[in-house]
Short mmCIF file of N, CA and C in Angstrom, two decimals:
data_model
loop_
_atom_site.label_atom_id
_atom_site.label_comp_id
_atom_site.label_asym_id
_atom_site.label_seq_id
_atom_site.Cartn_x
_atom_site.Cartn_y
_atom_site.Cartn_z
N MET A 1 3.81 4.19 24.64
CA MET A 1 4.31 5.33 23.78
C MET A 1 3.59 5.28 22.46
N ASP A 2 2.95 6.42 22.10
CA ASP A 2 2.23 6.42 20.81
C ASP A 2 3.21 6.57 19.65
N THR A 3 2.64 6.46 18.42
CA THR A 3 3.47 6.43 17.26
C THR A 3 4.22 7.79 17.09
N MET A 4 3.45 8.82 17.44
CA MET A 4 4.28 10.20 17.23
C MET A 4 5.38 10.27 18.16
N ASP A 5 5.29 9.78 19.47
CA ASP A 5 6.44 9.84 20.36
C ASP A 5 7.58 8.98 19.82
N GLN A 6 7.15 7.85 19.21
CA GLN A 6 8.22 6.87 18.57
C GLN A 6 8.98 7.68 17.57
N GLN A 7 8.40 8.48 16.76
CA GLN A 7 9.08 9.10 15.68
C GLN A 7 10.09 10.16 16.23
N THR A 8 9.84 10.71 17.42
CA THR A 8 10.75 11.72 17.78
C THR A 8 11.58 11.31 19.03
N SER A 9 11.45 10.08 19.42
CA SER A 9 12.23 9.64 20.61
C SER A 9 13.62 9.50 20.27
N SER A 10 14.52 9.99 21.18
CA SER A 10 15.93 9.92 20.91
C SER A 10 16.48 8.51 21.12
N ASP A 11 15.81 7.67 21.80
CA ASP A 11 16.25 6.28 22.02
C ASP A 11 15.86 5.39 20.80
N GLN A 12 15.17 5.75 19.82
CA GLN A 12 14.82 5.07 18.65
C GLN A 12 16.03 5.06 17.65
N PRO A 13 16.26 3.86 17.01
CA PRO A 13 17.32 3.81 16.08
C PRO A 13 17.16 4.75 15.03
N GLU A 14 18.31 5.36 14.51
CA GLU A 14 18.23 6.30 13.53
C GLU A 14 17.73 5.80 12.22
N ARG A 15 16.78 6.46 11.49
CA ARG A 15 16.29 6.08 10.31
C ARG A 15 17.26 6.16 9.17
N VAL A 16 17.31 5.10 8.32
CA VAL A 16 18.18 5.27 7.22
C VAL A 16 17.42 6.19 6.24
N PRO A 17 18.27 6.98 5.39
CA PRO A 17 17.51 7.82 4.36
C PRO A 17 16.80 7.00 3.37
N LEU A 18 15.50 7.50 2.97
CA LEU A 18 14.74 6.84 2.07
C LEU A 18 15.20 7.02 0.68
N ASN A 19 15.27 5.99 -0.13
CA ASN A 19 15.69 6.00 -1.60
C ASN A 19 15.01 4.77 -2.23
N ALA A 20 15.20 4.47 -3.48
CA ALA A 20 14.62 3.35 -4.13
C ALA A 20 15.04 2.01 -3.48
N ASP A 21 16.37 1.94 -3.13
CA ASP A 21 16.82 0.68 -2.46
C ASP A 21 16.25 0.50 -1.03
N THR A 22 16.26 1.57 -0.22
CA THR A 22 15.65 1.37 1.11
C THR A 22 14.25 1.09 1.10
N ILE A 23 13.40 1.67 0.18
CA ILE A 23 12.04 1.42 0.03
C ILE A 23 11.78 0.01 -0.35
N ARG A 24 12.55 -0.49 -1.30
CA ARG A 24 12.41 -1.95 -1.72
C ARG A 24 12.61 -2.88 -0.48
N GLU A 25 13.68 -2.56 0.29
CA GLU A 25 14.08 -3.43 1.48
C GLU A 25 12.91 -3.27 2.53
N LEU A 26 12.53 -2.03 2.88
CA LEU A 26 11.53 -1.81 3.94
C LEU A 26 10.16 -2.53 3.61
N TRP A 27 9.74 -2.32 2.31
CA TRP A 27 8.47 -2.92 1.93
C TRP A 27 8.54 -4.48 1.88
N SER A 28 9.61 -4.95 1.46
CA SER A 28 9.78 -6.41 1.43
C SER A 28 9.63 -7.05 2.88
N ARG A 29 9.99 -6.32 3.85
CA ARG A 29 9.96 -6.79 5.27
C ARG A 29 8.52 -6.64 5.73
N THR A 30 7.76 -5.74 5.11
CA THR A 30 6.41 -5.54 5.48
C THR A 30 5.46 -6.67 5.10
N TYR A 31 5.67 -7.09 3.86
CA TYR A 31 4.62 -8.08 3.32
C TYR A 31 5.12 -9.44 3.09
N ASN A 32 6.31 -9.66 2.85
CA ASN A 32 6.75 -10.89 2.39
C ASN A 32 7.07 -11.89 3.60
N ARG A 33 6.18 -12.13 4.45
CA ARG A 33 6.29 -13.05 5.47
C ARG A 33 4.91 -13.78 5.58
N GLU A 34 5.00 -15.04 6.14
CA GLU A 34 3.76 -15.77 6.32
C GLU A 34 2.85 -15.08 7.41
N GLY A 35 1.66 -15.04 7.05
CA GLY A 35 0.72 -14.31 7.97
C GLY A 35 0.38 -12.89 7.71
N LYS A 36 -0.05 -12.17 8.73
CA LYS A 36 -0.47 -10.82 8.64
C LYS A 36 0.77 -9.88 8.25
N PRO A 37 0.54 -8.91 7.56
CA PRO A 37 1.55 -7.78 7.35
C PRO A 37 1.75 -7.01 8.60
N ASP A 38 3.02 -6.48 8.64
CA ASP A 38 3.40 -5.61 9.71
C ASP A 38 4.09 -4.38 9.23
N TRP A 39 3.43 -3.21 9.39
CA TRP A 39 3.95 -1.93 8.97
C TRP A 39 4.69 -1.25 10.09
N GLY A 40 4.75 -1.80 11.25
CA GLY A 40 5.38 -1.10 12.28
C GLY A 40 6.78 -0.49 12.25
N HIS A 41 7.56 -1.15 11.35
CA HIS A 41 8.95 -0.64 11.10
C HIS A 41 8.97 0.52 10.08
N ILE A 42 7.85 0.71 9.35
CA ILE A 42 7.95 1.81 8.38
C ILE A 42 7.04 3.01 8.83
N PHE A 43 6.27 2.88 9.85
CA PHE A 43 5.49 4.09 10.33
C PHE A 43 6.41 5.21 10.63
N PRO A 44 7.62 5.02 11.33
CA PRO A 44 8.53 6.12 11.62
C PRO A 44 8.97 6.97 10.42
N TYR A 45 8.80 6.29 9.23
CA TYR A 45 9.29 6.99 8.01
C TYR A 45 8.18 7.99 7.39
N TYR A 46 6.97 7.80 7.98
CA TYR A 46 5.84 8.67 7.51
C TYR A 46 5.84 9.96 8.31
N HIS A 47 5.61 11.08 7.60
CA HIS A 47 5.32 12.35 8.23
C HIS A 47 4.05 12.38 8.97
N ARG A 48 3.97 13.14 10.10
CA ARG A 48 2.82 13.17 10.89
C ARG A 48 1.60 13.69 10.07
N ASP A 49 1.78 14.52 9.06
CA ASP A 49 0.77 15.05 8.25
C ASP A 49 0.61 14.29 6.94
N ILE A 50 0.96 13.03 6.90
CA ILE A 50 0.84 12.27 5.70
C ILE A 50 -0.55 12.42 5.00
N VAL A 51 -0.58 12.47 3.73
CA VAL A 51 -1.76 12.39 2.90
C VAL A 51 -1.64 11.11 2.09
N PHE A 52 -2.52 10.24 2.36
CA PHE A 52 -2.48 8.94 1.63
C PHE A 52 -3.82 8.89 0.80
N GLN A 53 -3.72 8.45 -0.50
CA GLN A 53 -4.90 8.35 -1.32
C GLN A 53 -4.74 7.12 -2.18
N ASP A 54 -5.90 6.41 -2.40
CA ASP A 54 -5.99 5.35 -3.32
C ASP A 54 -7.32 5.42 -4.09
N THR A 55 -7.73 4.41 -4.78
CA THR A 55 -8.94 4.40 -5.63
C THR A 55 -10.20 4.58 -4.70
N ILE A 56 -10.14 4.30 -3.42
CA ILE A 56 -11.42 4.28 -2.60
C ILE A 56 -11.35 5.21 -1.52
N GLN A 57 -10.25 5.85 -1.09
CA GLN A 57 -10.21 6.63 0.05
C GLN A 57 -9.09 7.71 0.04
N ARG A 58 -9.28 8.63 0.91
CA ARG A 58 -8.17 9.69 1.08
C ARG A 58 -8.15 9.81 2.63
N ILE A 59 -6.84 9.59 3.07
CA ILE A 59 -6.65 9.64 4.59
C ILE A 59 -5.58 10.77 4.82
N GLU A 60 -5.80 11.49 5.91
CA GLU A 60 -4.93 12.58 6.30
C GLU A 60 -4.47 12.35 7.79
N GLY A 61 -3.19 12.48 8.02
CA GLY A 61 -2.59 12.35 9.29
C GLY A 61 -2.11 10.95 9.66
N ILE A 62 -1.14 10.80 10.44
CA ILE A 62 -0.49 9.52 10.73
C ILE A 62 -1.35 8.61 11.55
N ASP A 63 -2.17 9.15 12.50
CA ASP A 63 -3.13 8.30 13.22
C ASP A 63 -4.16 7.63 12.35
N SER A 64 -4.67 8.42 11.36
CA SER A 64 -5.71 7.86 10.46
C SER A 64 -5.10 6.87 9.52
N PHE A 65 -3.80 7.11 9.09
CA PHE A 65 -3.16 6.19 8.24
C PHE A 65 -2.87 4.89 9.00
N ILE A 66 -2.37 4.89 10.15
CA ILE A 66 -2.09 3.56 11.01
C ILE A 66 -3.42 2.83 11.17
N ALA A 67 -4.57 3.51 11.45
CA ALA A 67 -5.79 2.92 11.66
C ALA A 67 -6.21 2.23 10.35
N MET A 68 -5.97 2.85 9.18
CA MET A 68 -6.32 2.19 7.92
C MET A 68 -5.48 0.96 7.72
N CYS A 69 -4.26 1.02 7.99
CA CYS A 69 -3.33 -0.29 7.84
C CYS A 69 -3.93 -1.32 8.75
N LYS A 70 -4.30 -1.01 9.97
CA LYS A 70 -4.80 -1.98 10.92
C LYS A 70 -6.10 -2.62 10.29
N ARG A 71 -7.00 -1.81 9.75
CA ARG A 71 -8.17 -2.31 9.17
C ARG A 71 -7.88 -3.39 8.02
N LEU A 72 -6.86 -3.01 7.24
CA LEU A 72 -6.50 -3.97 6.03
C LEU A 72 -6.04 -5.29 6.65
N THR A 73 -5.21 -5.17 7.67
CA THR A 73 -4.66 -6.40 8.42
C THR A 73 -5.83 -7.27 8.81
N LYS A 74 -6.91 -6.69 9.46
CA LYS A 74 -7.98 -7.38 10.06
C LYS A 74 -8.72 -8.09 8.93
N ARG A 75 -8.90 -7.44 7.74
CA ARG A 75 -9.70 -7.96 6.71
C ARG A 75 -9.03 -9.21 5.95
N THR A 76 -7.74 -9.39 6.01
CA THR A 76 -7.10 -10.35 5.22
C THR A 76 -6.52 -11.43 6.07
N LYS A 77 -6.42 -12.60 5.57
CA LYS A 77 -5.85 -13.72 6.24
C LYS A 77 -4.35 -13.61 6.04
N GLN A 78 -3.87 -13.27 4.86
CA GLN A 78 -2.56 -12.98 4.57
C GLN A 78 -2.40 -12.03 3.37
N LEU A 79 -1.35 -11.30 3.30
CA LEU A 79 -1.15 -10.31 2.35
C LEU A 79 0.34 -10.25 1.98
N LYS A 80 0.61 -10.33 0.74
CA LYS A 80 2.03 -10.30 0.20
C LYS A 80 2.18 -9.25 -0.86
N MET A 81 3.41 -8.63 -0.90
CA MET A 81 3.63 -7.63 -2.06
C MET A 81 4.95 -7.90 -2.60
N GLU A 82 5.00 -7.85 -3.88
CA GLU A 82 6.22 -8.04 -4.57
C GLU A 82 6.57 -6.73 -5.41
N ILE A 83 7.60 -6.02 -5.21
CA ILE A 83 7.91 -4.83 -5.98
C ILE A 83 8.51 -5.32 -7.33
N GLN A 84 7.91 -4.93 -8.35
CA GLN A 84 8.38 -5.32 -9.76
C GLN A 84 9.43 -4.39 -10.21
N ALA A 85 9.32 -3.06 -10.06
CA ALA A 85 10.34 -2.05 -10.56
C ALA A 85 10.11 -0.80 -9.72
N ILE A 86 11.25 -0.08 -9.60
CA ILE A 86 11.17 1.09 -8.70
C ILE A 86 12.13 2.14 -9.28
N ALA A 87 11.78 3.39 -9.15
CA ALA A 87 12.63 4.48 -9.72
C ALA A 87 12.43 5.67 -8.82
N GLN A 88 13.51 6.54 -8.84
CA GLN A 88 13.44 7.83 -8.07
C GLN A 88 13.91 9.00 -8.84
N ASP A 89 13.19 10.06 -8.67
CA ASP A 89 13.63 11.27 -9.36
C ASP A 89 13.48 12.42 -8.26
N GLY A 90 14.55 12.80 -7.54
CA GLY A 90 14.50 13.81 -6.51
C GLY A 90 13.82 13.24 -5.35
N ASN A 91 12.75 13.99 -4.90
CA ASN A 91 12.00 13.46 -3.72
C ASN A 91 10.77 12.61 -4.03
N VAL A 92 10.78 12.15 -5.29
CA VAL A 92 9.65 11.34 -5.65
C VAL A 92 10.14 9.90 -6.00
N ILE A 93 9.44 8.87 -5.36
CA ILE A 93 9.74 7.48 -5.60
C ILE A 93 8.53 6.80 -6.10
N VAL A 94 8.71 6.12 -7.24
CA VAL A 94 7.56 5.42 -7.81
C VAL A 94 7.86 4.04 -7.95
N PHE A 95 7.00 3.03 -7.66
CA PHE A 95 7.19 1.61 -7.91
C PHE A 95 5.94 0.95 -8.28
N ASP A 96 6.06 -0.13 -9.11
CA ASP A 96 4.89 -0.97 -9.52
C ASP A 96 5.05 -2.25 -8.75
N TRP A 97 3.91 -2.80 -8.39
CA TRP A 97 3.90 -3.98 -7.59
C TRP A 97 2.80 -4.96 -7.80
N VAL A 98 2.86 -6.13 -7.33
CA VAL A 98 1.79 -7.17 -7.33
C VAL A 98 1.56 -7.51 -5.92
N MET A 99 0.35 -7.25 -5.42
CA MET A 99 -0.03 -7.52 -4.07
C MET A 99 -1.07 -8.67 -4.10
N THR A 100 -0.74 -9.73 -3.39
CA THR A 100 -1.65 -10.94 -3.31
C THR A 100 -2.39 -10.82 -1.95
N MET A 101 -3.68 -10.74 -2.00
CA MET A 101 -4.51 -10.77 -0.79
C MET A 101 -5.19 -12.06 -0.64
N MET A 102 -5.03 -12.65 0.54
CA MET A 102 -5.70 -13.92 0.81
C MET A 102 -6.75 -13.68 1.89
N PHE A 103 -8.01 -13.87 1.45
CA PHE A 103 -9.15 -13.73 2.37
C PHE A 103 -9.49 -15.02 3.04
N LYS A 104 -10.23 -14.94 4.09
CA LYS A 104 -10.66 -16.14 4.73
C LYS A 104 -11.49 -17.21 3.88
N LYS A 105 -12.49 -16.62 3.13
CA LYS A 105 -13.30 -17.55 2.41
C LYS A 105 -13.22 -17.48 0.84
N TYR A 106 -12.31 -16.73 0.37
CA TYR A 106 -12.18 -16.51 -1.14
C TYR A 106 -10.79 -16.88 -1.63
N PRO A 107 -10.64 -17.10 -2.86
CA PRO A 107 -9.29 -17.44 -3.45
C PRO A 107 -8.43 -16.21 -3.41
N ASN A 108 -7.12 -16.67 -3.41
CA ASN A 108 -6.07 -15.64 -3.47
C ASN A 108 -6.40 -14.60 -4.56
N THR A 109 -6.16 -13.37 -4.43
CA THR A 109 -6.47 -12.32 -5.27
C THR A 109 -5.23 -11.47 -5.57
N PRO A 110 -4.64 -11.61 -6.77
CA PRO A 110 -3.46 -10.66 -7.12
C PRO A 110 -4.04 -9.32 -7.54
N ILE A 111 -3.49 -8.27 -7.07
CA ILE A 111 -3.85 -6.94 -7.53
C ILE A 111 -2.64 -6.34 -8.03
N TYR A 112 -2.66 -5.72 -9.25
CA TYR A 112 -1.55 -5.11 -9.78
C TYR A 112 -1.63 -3.61 -9.61
N GLY A 113 -0.61 -2.94 -9.14
CA GLY A 113 -0.74 -1.49 -9.05
C GLY A 113 0.63 -0.81 -8.93
N ALA A 114 0.52 0.55 -8.68
CA ALA A 114 1.77 1.37 -8.54
C ALA A 114 1.55 2.25 -7.39
N THR A 115 2.65 2.69 -6.77
CA THR A 115 2.66 3.75 -5.64
C THR A 115 3.63 4.82 -6.02
N LYS A 116 3.16 6.05 -5.70
CA LYS A 116 3.94 7.26 -5.76
C LYS A 116 4.18 7.83 -4.32
N LEU A 117 5.38 7.96 -4.01
CA LEU A 117 5.83 8.49 -2.67
C LEU A 117 6.30 9.82 -2.92
N VAL A 118 5.99 10.90 -2.21
CA VAL A 118 6.71 12.21 -2.17
C VAL A 118 7.23 12.40 -0.85
N LEU A 119 8.51 12.63 -0.83
CA LEU A 119 9.26 12.85 0.40
C LEU A 119 9.27 14.33 0.77
N SER A 120 9.18 14.61 2.08
CA SER A 120 9.25 16.01 2.67
C SER A 120 10.68 16.41 2.69
N GLU A 121 10.98 17.69 2.94
CA GLU A 121 12.39 18.06 3.02
C GLU A 121 13.20 17.39 4.08
N ASP A 122 12.55 16.85 5.23
CA ASP A 122 13.27 16.09 6.13
C ASP A 122 13.29 14.61 5.90
N GLY A 123 12.90 14.21 4.61
CA GLY A 123 13.12 12.81 4.19
C GLY A 123 12.05 11.81 4.66
N LEU A 124 10.86 12.36 5.11
CA LEU A 124 9.69 11.47 5.49
C LEU A 124 8.74 11.49 4.37
N ILE A 125 7.88 10.43 4.42
CA ILE A 125 6.90 10.25 3.33
C ILE A 125 5.76 11.17 3.70
N LYS A 126 5.55 12.27 2.90
CA LYS A 126 4.57 13.29 3.14
C LYS A 126 3.24 12.95 2.35
N GLN A 127 3.45 12.34 1.16
CA GLN A 127 2.24 11.91 0.28
C GLN A 127 2.52 10.55 -0.15
N GLN A 128 1.52 9.72 -0.20
CA GLN A 128 1.50 8.50 -0.84
C GLN A 128 0.21 8.37 -1.72
N ARG A 129 0.39 7.90 -2.96
CA ARG A 129 -0.83 7.67 -3.91
C ARG A 129 -0.67 6.38 -4.45
N ASP A 130 -1.64 5.49 -4.16
CA ASP A 130 -1.63 4.22 -4.72
C ASP A 130 -2.58 4.09 -5.83
N TYR A 131 -2.19 3.46 -7.01
CA TYR A 131 -3.05 3.33 -8.14
C TYR A 131 -3.23 1.91 -8.43
N TYR A 132 -4.53 1.45 -8.58
CA TYR A 132 -4.73 0.03 -8.95
C TYR A 132 -6.22 -0.06 -9.32
N ASP A 133 -6.53 -1.15 -10.04
CA ASP A 133 -7.95 -1.42 -10.44
C ASP A 133 -8.39 -2.48 -9.56
N LEU A 134 -8.86 -2.24 -8.36
CA LEU A 134 -9.28 -3.23 -7.40
C LEU A 134 -10.32 -4.17 -7.91
N TRP A 135 -11.38 -3.56 -8.41
CA TRP A 135 -12.41 -4.49 -8.89
C TRP A 135 -12.17 -5.31 -10.11
N GLY A 136 -11.41 -4.80 -10.95
CA GLY A 136 -11.02 -5.60 -12.25
C GLY A 136 -10.14 -6.77 -11.86
N ASP A 137 -9.15 -6.61 -10.94
CA ASP A 137 -8.37 -7.70 -10.50
C ASP A 137 -9.14 -8.72 -9.70
N ILE A 138 -10.08 -8.29 -8.83
CA ILE A 138 -10.95 -9.22 -8.05
C ILE A 138 -11.88 -10.03 -9.10
N PHE A 139 -12.54 -9.21 -9.93
CA PHE A 139 -13.45 -9.79 -10.84
C PHE A 139 -12.78 -10.84 -11.85
N ASN A 140 -11.53 -10.65 -12.05
CA ASN A 140 -10.93 -11.63 -12.94
C ASN A 140 -10.89 -13.05 -12.36
N ASN A 141 -11.04 -13.24 -11.08
CA ASN A 141 -11.15 -14.48 -10.45
C ASN A 141 -12.58 -15.09 -10.41
N ILE A 142 -13.57 -14.40 -10.95
CA ILE A 142 -14.93 -14.92 -10.92
C ILE A 142 -15.18 -15.40 -12.36
N PRO A 143 -15.47 -16.67 -12.56
CA PRO A 143 -15.67 -17.16 -13.82
C PRO A 143 -16.76 -16.42 -14.66
N ARG A 144 -16.50 -16.05 -15.84
CA ARG A 144 -17.38 -15.36 -16.85
C ARG A 144 -17.59 -13.96 -16.42
N PHE A 145 -17.62 -13.56 -15.13
CA PHE A 145 -17.90 -12.16 -14.73
C PHE A 145 -16.80 -11.39 -15.12
N GLY A 146 -15.48 -11.80 -14.99
CA GLY A 146 -14.39 -10.97 -15.36
C GLY A 146 -14.44 -10.48 -16.85
N LYS A 147 -14.79 -11.42 -17.71
CA LYS A 147 -14.95 -11.04 -19.19
C LYS A 147 -15.99 -10.13 -19.41
N LEU A 148 -17.08 -10.20 -18.71
CA LEU A 148 -18.18 -9.25 -18.87
C LEU A 148 -17.83 -7.87 -18.45
N TYR A 149 -17.10 -7.83 -17.30
CA TYR A 149 -16.67 -6.57 -16.67
C TYR A 149 -15.66 -5.84 -17.68
N ARG A 150 -14.66 -6.61 -18.23
CA ARG A 150 -13.82 -6.05 -19.14
C ARG A 150 -14.51 -5.56 -20.51
N ARG A 151 -15.50 -6.30 -20.93
CA ARG A 151 -16.16 -5.87 -22.10
C ARG A 151 -16.93 -4.58 -21.85
N PHE A 152 -17.60 -4.51 -20.65
CA PHE A 152 -18.35 -3.33 -20.25
C PHE A 152 -17.38 -2.15 -20.27
N LEU A 153 -16.22 -2.26 -19.65
CA LEU A 153 -15.25 -1.16 -19.57
C LEU A 153 -14.84 -0.69 -20.95
N ALA A 154 -14.52 -1.72 -21.86
CA ALA A 154 -14.06 -1.33 -23.27
C ALA A 154 -15.19 -0.70 -24.01
N ARG A 155 -16.39 -1.05 -23.78
CA ARG A 155 -17.70 -0.44 -24.48
C ARG A 155 -17.76 0.98 -23.95
N LYS A 156 -17.80 1.20 -22.67
CA LYS A 156 -18.05 2.48 -22.11
C LYS A 156 -16.92 3.40 -22.14
N PHE A 157 -15.73 2.96 -21.95
CA PHE A 157 -14.54 3.86 -21.78
C PHE A 157 -13.41 3.65 -22.76
N GLY A 158 -13.47 2.60 -23.60
CA GLY A 158 -12.31 2.33 -24.42
C GLY A 158 -12.52 2.36 -25.86
#
């Protein structure tokens, strides 16, 4: 059965309504385990026409979103996320987080960011926008290079 059938199947457990508390609980089950992340339990909360965007890509549609999640899982040895704070205003939920990516040959890399979710009228995630400075957080772990990168940003943009 494909993901779309799972979302509409009558034998699937009923989804709990999404709010700040359920997002915190669902996301903690996704990342805070030893080993690879598993998004399977949250895919049914995504609208089939989901638009996902972050600093490096824009993805449209549930099948493309699931494929992106699988690619991330393949690239990392382990991935953990801790939600620092979360707030909701109507159909918009925003949370900031620290995600630690563990690669096979490189040191653990904490990435600091925030996510904005927009819920559709039927309570599914229709838009997700992740905000983070991927390169800055990675470069911080490279001796001397992190400082050079920050100085460059300050000179050119700050």
